[in-house]
Coordinates of C-alpha atoms in Angstrom, one line a residue:
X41 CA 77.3 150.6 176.6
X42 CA 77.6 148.9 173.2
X43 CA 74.7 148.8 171.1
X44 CA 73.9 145.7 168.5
X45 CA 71.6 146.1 165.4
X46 CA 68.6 143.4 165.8
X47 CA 69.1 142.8 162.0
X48 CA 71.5 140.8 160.5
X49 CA 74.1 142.0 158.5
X50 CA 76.0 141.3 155.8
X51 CA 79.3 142.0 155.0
X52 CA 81.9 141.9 151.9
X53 CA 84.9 139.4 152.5
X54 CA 87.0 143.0 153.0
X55 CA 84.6 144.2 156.0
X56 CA 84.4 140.6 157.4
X57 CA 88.3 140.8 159.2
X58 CA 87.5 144.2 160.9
X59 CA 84.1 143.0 162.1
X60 CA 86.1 140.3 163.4
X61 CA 88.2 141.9 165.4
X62 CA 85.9 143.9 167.1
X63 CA 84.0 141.6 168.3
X64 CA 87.1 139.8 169.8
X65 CA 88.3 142.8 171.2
X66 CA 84.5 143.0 172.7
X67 CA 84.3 139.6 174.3
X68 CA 88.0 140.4 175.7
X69 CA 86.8 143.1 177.4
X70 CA 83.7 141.8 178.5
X71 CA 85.8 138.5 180.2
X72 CA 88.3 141.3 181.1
X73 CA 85.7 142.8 183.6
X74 CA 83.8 139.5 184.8
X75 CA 87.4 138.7 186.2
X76 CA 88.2 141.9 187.7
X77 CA 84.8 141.8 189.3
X78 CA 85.3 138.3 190.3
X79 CA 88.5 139.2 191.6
X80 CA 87.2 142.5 193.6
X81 CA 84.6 140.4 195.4
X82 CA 87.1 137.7 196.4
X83 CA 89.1 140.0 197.8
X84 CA 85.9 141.3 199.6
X85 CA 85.2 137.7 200.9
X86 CA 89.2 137.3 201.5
X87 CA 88.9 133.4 201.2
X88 CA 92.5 133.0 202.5
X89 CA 91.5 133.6 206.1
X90 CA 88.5 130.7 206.1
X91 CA 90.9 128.0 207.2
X92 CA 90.5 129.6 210.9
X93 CA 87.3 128.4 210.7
X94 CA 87.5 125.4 208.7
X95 CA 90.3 124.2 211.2
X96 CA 87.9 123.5 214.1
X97 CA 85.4 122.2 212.2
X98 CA 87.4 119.4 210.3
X99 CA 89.0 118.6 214.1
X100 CA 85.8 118.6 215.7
X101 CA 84.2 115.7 212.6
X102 CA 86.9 113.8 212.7
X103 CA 87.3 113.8 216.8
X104 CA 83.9 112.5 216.4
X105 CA 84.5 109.9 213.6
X106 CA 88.5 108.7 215.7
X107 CA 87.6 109.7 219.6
X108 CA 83.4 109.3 219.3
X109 CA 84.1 106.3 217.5
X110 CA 80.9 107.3 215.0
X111 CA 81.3 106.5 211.3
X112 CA 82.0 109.7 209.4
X113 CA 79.4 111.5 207.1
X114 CA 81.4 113.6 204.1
X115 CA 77.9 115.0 203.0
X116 CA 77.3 116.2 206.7
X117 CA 80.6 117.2 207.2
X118 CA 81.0 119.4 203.9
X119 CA 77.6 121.0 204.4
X120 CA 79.0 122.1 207.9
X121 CA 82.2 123.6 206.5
X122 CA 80.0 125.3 203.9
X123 CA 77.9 126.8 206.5
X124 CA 80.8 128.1 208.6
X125 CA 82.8 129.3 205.7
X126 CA 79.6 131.8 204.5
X127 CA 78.8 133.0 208.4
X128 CA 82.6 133.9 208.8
X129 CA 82.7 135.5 205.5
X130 CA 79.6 137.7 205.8
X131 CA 80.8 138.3 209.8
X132 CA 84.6 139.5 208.3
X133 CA 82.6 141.9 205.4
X134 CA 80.3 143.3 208.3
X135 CA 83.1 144.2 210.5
X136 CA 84.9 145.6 207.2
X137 CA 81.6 148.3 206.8
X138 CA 82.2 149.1 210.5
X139 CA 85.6 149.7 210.9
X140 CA 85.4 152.1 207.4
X141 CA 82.7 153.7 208.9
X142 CA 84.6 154.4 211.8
X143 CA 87.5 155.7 210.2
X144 CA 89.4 152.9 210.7
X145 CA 91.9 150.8 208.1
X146 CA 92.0 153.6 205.9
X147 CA 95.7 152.0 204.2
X148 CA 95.9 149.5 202.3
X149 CA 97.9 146.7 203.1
X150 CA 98.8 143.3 201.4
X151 CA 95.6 141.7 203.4
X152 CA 93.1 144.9 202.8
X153 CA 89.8 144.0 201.7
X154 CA 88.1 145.9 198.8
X155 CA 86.3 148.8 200.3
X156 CA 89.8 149.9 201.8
X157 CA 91.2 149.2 198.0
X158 CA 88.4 151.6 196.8
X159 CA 87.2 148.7 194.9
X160 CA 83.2 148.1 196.2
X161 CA 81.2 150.5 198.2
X162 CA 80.5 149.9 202.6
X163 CA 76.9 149.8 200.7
X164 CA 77.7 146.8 198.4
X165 CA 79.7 144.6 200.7
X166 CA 76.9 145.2 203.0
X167 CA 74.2 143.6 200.9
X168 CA 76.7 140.7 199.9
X169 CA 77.1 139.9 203.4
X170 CA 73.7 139.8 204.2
X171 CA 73.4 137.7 201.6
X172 CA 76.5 135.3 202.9
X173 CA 74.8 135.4 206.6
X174 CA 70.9 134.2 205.2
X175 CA 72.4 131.4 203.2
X176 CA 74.6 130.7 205.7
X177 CA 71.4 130.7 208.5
X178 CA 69.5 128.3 205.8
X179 CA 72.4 126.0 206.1
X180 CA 72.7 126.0 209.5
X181 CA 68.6 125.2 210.1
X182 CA 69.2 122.4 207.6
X183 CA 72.0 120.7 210.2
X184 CA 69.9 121.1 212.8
X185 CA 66.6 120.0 211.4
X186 CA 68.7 116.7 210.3
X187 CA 71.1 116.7 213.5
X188 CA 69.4 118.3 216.7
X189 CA 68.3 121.2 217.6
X190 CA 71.3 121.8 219.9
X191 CA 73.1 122.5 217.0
X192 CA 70.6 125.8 216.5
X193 CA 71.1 127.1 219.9
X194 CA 74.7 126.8 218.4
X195 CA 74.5 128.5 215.7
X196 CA 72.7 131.4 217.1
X197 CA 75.0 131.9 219.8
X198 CA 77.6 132.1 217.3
X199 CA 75.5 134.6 214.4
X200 CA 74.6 136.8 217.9
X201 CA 79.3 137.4 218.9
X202 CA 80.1 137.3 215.2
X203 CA 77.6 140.5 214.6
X204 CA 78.9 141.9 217.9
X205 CA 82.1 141.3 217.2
X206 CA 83.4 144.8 215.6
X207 CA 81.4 146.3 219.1
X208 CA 83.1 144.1 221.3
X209 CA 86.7 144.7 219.6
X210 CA 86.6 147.8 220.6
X211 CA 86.6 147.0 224.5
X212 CA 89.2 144.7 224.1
X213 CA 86.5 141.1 223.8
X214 CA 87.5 140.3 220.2
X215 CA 90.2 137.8 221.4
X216 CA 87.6 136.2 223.7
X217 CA 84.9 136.5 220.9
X218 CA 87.0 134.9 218.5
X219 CA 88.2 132.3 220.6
X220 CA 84.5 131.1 221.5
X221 CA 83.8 131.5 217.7
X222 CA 85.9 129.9 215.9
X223 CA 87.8 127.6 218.4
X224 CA 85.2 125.9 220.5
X225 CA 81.7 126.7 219.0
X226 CA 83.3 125.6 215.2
X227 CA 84.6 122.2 217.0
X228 CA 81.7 121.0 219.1
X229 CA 79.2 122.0 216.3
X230 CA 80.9 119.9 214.1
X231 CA 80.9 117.0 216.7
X232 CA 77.8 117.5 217.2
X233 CA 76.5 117.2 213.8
X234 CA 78.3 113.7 213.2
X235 CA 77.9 112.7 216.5
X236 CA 74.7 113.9 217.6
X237 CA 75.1 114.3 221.2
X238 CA 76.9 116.7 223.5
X239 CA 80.5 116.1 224.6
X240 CA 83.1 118.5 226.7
X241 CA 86.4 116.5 224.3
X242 CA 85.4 118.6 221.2
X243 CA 85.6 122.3 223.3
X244 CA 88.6 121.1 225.8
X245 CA 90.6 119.4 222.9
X246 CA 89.9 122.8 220.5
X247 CA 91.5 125.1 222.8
X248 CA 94.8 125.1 220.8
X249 CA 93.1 125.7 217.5
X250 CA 90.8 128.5 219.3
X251 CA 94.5 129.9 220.2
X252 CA 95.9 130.4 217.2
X253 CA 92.5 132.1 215.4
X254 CA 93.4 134.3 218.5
X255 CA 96.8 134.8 217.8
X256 CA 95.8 136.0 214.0
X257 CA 93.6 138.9 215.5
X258 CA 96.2 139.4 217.8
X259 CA 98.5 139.7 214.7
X260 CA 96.4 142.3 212.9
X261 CA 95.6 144.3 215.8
X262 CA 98.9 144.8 217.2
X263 CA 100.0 146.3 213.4
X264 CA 96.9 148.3 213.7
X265 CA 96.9 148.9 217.5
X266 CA 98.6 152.7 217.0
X267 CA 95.7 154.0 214.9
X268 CA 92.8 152.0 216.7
X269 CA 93.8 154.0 219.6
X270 CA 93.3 157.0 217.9
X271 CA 90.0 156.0 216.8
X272 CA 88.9 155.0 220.4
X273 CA 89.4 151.5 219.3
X274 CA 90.5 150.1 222.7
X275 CA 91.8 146.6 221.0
X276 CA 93.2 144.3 223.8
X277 CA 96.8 144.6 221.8
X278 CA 95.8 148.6 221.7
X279 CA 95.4 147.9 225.7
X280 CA 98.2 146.5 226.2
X281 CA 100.9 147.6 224.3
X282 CA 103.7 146.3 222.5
X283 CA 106.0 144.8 224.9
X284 CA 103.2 142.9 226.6
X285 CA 101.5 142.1 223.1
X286 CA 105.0 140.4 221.5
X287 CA 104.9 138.0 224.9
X288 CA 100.9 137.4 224.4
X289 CA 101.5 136.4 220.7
X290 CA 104.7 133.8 221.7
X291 CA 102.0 132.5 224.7
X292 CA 99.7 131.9 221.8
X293 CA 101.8 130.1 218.7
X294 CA 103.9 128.6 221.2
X295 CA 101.4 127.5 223.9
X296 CA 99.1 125.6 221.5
X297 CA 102.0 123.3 220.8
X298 CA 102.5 122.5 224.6
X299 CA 98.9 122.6 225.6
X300 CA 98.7 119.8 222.8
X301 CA 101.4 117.8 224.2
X302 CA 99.6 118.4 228.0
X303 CA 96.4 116.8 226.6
X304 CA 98.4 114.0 225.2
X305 CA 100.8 112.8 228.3
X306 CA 99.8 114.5 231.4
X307 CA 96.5 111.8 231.8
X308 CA 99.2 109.1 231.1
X309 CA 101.8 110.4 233.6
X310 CA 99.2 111.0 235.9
X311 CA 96.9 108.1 235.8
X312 CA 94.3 110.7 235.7
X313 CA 90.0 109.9 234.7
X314 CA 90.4 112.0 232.0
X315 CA 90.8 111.1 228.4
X316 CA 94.0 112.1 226.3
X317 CA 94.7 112.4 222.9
X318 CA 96.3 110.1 221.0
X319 CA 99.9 110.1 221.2
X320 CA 100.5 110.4 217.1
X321 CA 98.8 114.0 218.6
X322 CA 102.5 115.1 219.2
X323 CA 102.9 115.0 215.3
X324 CA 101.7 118.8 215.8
X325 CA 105.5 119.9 216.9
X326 CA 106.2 119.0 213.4
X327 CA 105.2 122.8 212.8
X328 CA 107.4 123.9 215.6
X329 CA 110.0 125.6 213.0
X330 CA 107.4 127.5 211.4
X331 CA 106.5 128.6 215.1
X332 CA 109.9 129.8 215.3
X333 CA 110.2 131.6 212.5
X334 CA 106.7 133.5 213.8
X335 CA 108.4 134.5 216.9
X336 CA 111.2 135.9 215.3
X337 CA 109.0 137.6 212.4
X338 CA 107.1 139.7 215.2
X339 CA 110.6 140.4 217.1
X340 CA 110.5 142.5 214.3
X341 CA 108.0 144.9 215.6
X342 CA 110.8 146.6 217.2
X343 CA 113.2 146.5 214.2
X344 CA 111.5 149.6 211.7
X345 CA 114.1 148.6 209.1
X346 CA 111.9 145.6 208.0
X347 CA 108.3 146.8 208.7
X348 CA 106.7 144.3 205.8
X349 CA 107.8 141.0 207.6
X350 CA 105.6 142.5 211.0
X351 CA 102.5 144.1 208.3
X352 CA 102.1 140.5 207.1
X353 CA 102.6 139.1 210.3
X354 CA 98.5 138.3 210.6
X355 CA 99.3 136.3 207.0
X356 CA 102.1 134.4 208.2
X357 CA 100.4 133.1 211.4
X358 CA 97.4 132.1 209.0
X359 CA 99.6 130.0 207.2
X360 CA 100.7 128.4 210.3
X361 CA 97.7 127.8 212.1
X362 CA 96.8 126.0 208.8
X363 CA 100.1 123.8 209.1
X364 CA 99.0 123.5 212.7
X365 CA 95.6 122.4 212.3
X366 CA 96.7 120.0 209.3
X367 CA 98.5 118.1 211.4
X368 CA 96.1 117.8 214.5
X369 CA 93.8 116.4 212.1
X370 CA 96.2 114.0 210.3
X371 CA 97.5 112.7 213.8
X372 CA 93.6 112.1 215.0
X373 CA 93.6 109.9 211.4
X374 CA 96.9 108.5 212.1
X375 CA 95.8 106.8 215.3
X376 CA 93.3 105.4 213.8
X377 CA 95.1 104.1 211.1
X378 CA 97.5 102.5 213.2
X379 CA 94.6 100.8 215.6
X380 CA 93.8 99.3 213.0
X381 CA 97.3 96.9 212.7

């Protein structure tokens, strides 16, 4: 630790340059390490995976504001995604602590977070994510103090799988966890806040977005699946193996696309008393190339001469449920948009 005098001091012109310097050099140093300890605990958070669970809340508000017909609140709407984004991180840091704990993800990989790194302690990304999960529970009170109580029953439901979750991975539930989590709980909370009454569109109409969350566990676990066994990890893709887990994750990416397209003509072709999504919906299969290139990215499972396009496999299908969820979104706007002509 460096030690200042309390007194002033002055110095010839000859001394002043050195003096200077050092205390350039000091203030470098001393930004050097508030970034590198910025940079540990973003890695920690890993803020690159929140779009799973920003997704279904931005396509439950604005099924709400397009479907619901009820005008839009930003403030609510922002406050939401804030919520959601601090109880998935502190729920991602938990299950972190617990798999180290276990022995498990002991190598780092492009997408490792900082206590596999070596970077923070199971002890201090502990604390920071039970700091993340009571701001996070404030938040969510707040909704439902302004929006209904509903909201809370929620909310709890969700805090109670997301602490199970690493306990429930390991009997092959975290795809089912998940699913619940971060497809249909994330969509019909949003609705509910902006709407502020119950509805069956926001959880039937998430499904595809609760797919691909899935298919991004799916992802990491099948890398993963050959040491989680060894651990007594019984993940479903650790279940199942690696034949049935490459057709899973094509059921997954692919079937969001089609289920989309179900909810958009079947009722139509049909004459059924159901709703159905808009039909600027089907700007979804705009993402159908990057689906393809996912498909054959995991083919590569079986190909050993390219093992980094299947250990970022969990990355690349982030970046596509992102693509896939941007455009669900933007088509619920677009119909709108065009009702209005």
């Amino acid at each position: 630790m460096i030690e200042f005098p309390a007194w002033p001091v002055i110095l010839t012109t000859s001394e002043k340059r050195p003096a200077r310097k050092i205390l350039r050099l000091v203030l470098t140093m001393a930004e050097k390490e508030k970034a590198t300890r910025l940079k540990t605990w973003l890695v920690a958070a890993r803020p690159w995976a929140l779009p799973a669970s920003a997704i279904p809340v931005l396509f439950g508000g604005s099924l709400a504001a397009t479907v619901g017909w009820v005008r839009l609140n930003p403030g609510l709407l922002l406050l939401t995604l804030l919520a959601m984004a601090l109880l998935h991180t502190a729920a991602n840091m938990l299950s972190d602590v617990i798999d180290w704990k276990r022995g498990l993800d002991r190598e780092a990989t492009p997408v490792s977070g900082a206590i596999v790194r070596g970077w923070l302690g199971p002890g201090q990304v502990f604390r920071g994510a039970m700091l993340l999960l009571a701001v996070g529970s404030a938040l969510g009170l707040l909704l439902a103090w302004l929006r209904g109580f509903l909201i809370l029953k929620i909310g709890i439901v969700g805090i109670i799988l997301g602490l199970a979750y690493p306990w429930l991975k390991a009997v092959a539930l975290g795809d089912l966890v998940v699913f619940i989590n971060f497809g249909l709980l994330g969509s019909l909370g949003s609705w509910l806040v902006q709407a502020g009454q119950f509805s069956w569109l926001p959880v039937i109409w998430a499904i595809p977005q609760g797919m691909l969350v899935v298919a991004i566990l799916h992802a990491n676990n099948w890398r993963d699946s050959l040491t989680d066994r060894e651990k007594r990890v019984f993940t479903l893709a650790a279940v199942i193996g690696d034949r049935a887990s490459f057709f899973y994750y094509g059921k997954l990416v692919f079937g969001s696309l089609f289920l989309t397209a179900g909810y958009v003509l079947v009722p139509r072709l049909l004459s059924l008393d159901f709703p159905s999504l808009p039909l600027t919906m089907l700007v979804v299969f705009l993402a159908w190339p990057e689906a393809r290139k996912l498909w054959k990215r995991a083919r590569r499972r079986f190909k050993p001469e390219q093992p980094l396009d299947f250990v970022t496999l969990d990355g690349a299908t982030a970046r596509y449920n992102l693509i896939f969820g941007a455009l669900s979104v933007a088509g619920l706007w677009l119909d709108s948009l065009v009702g209005k002509f």
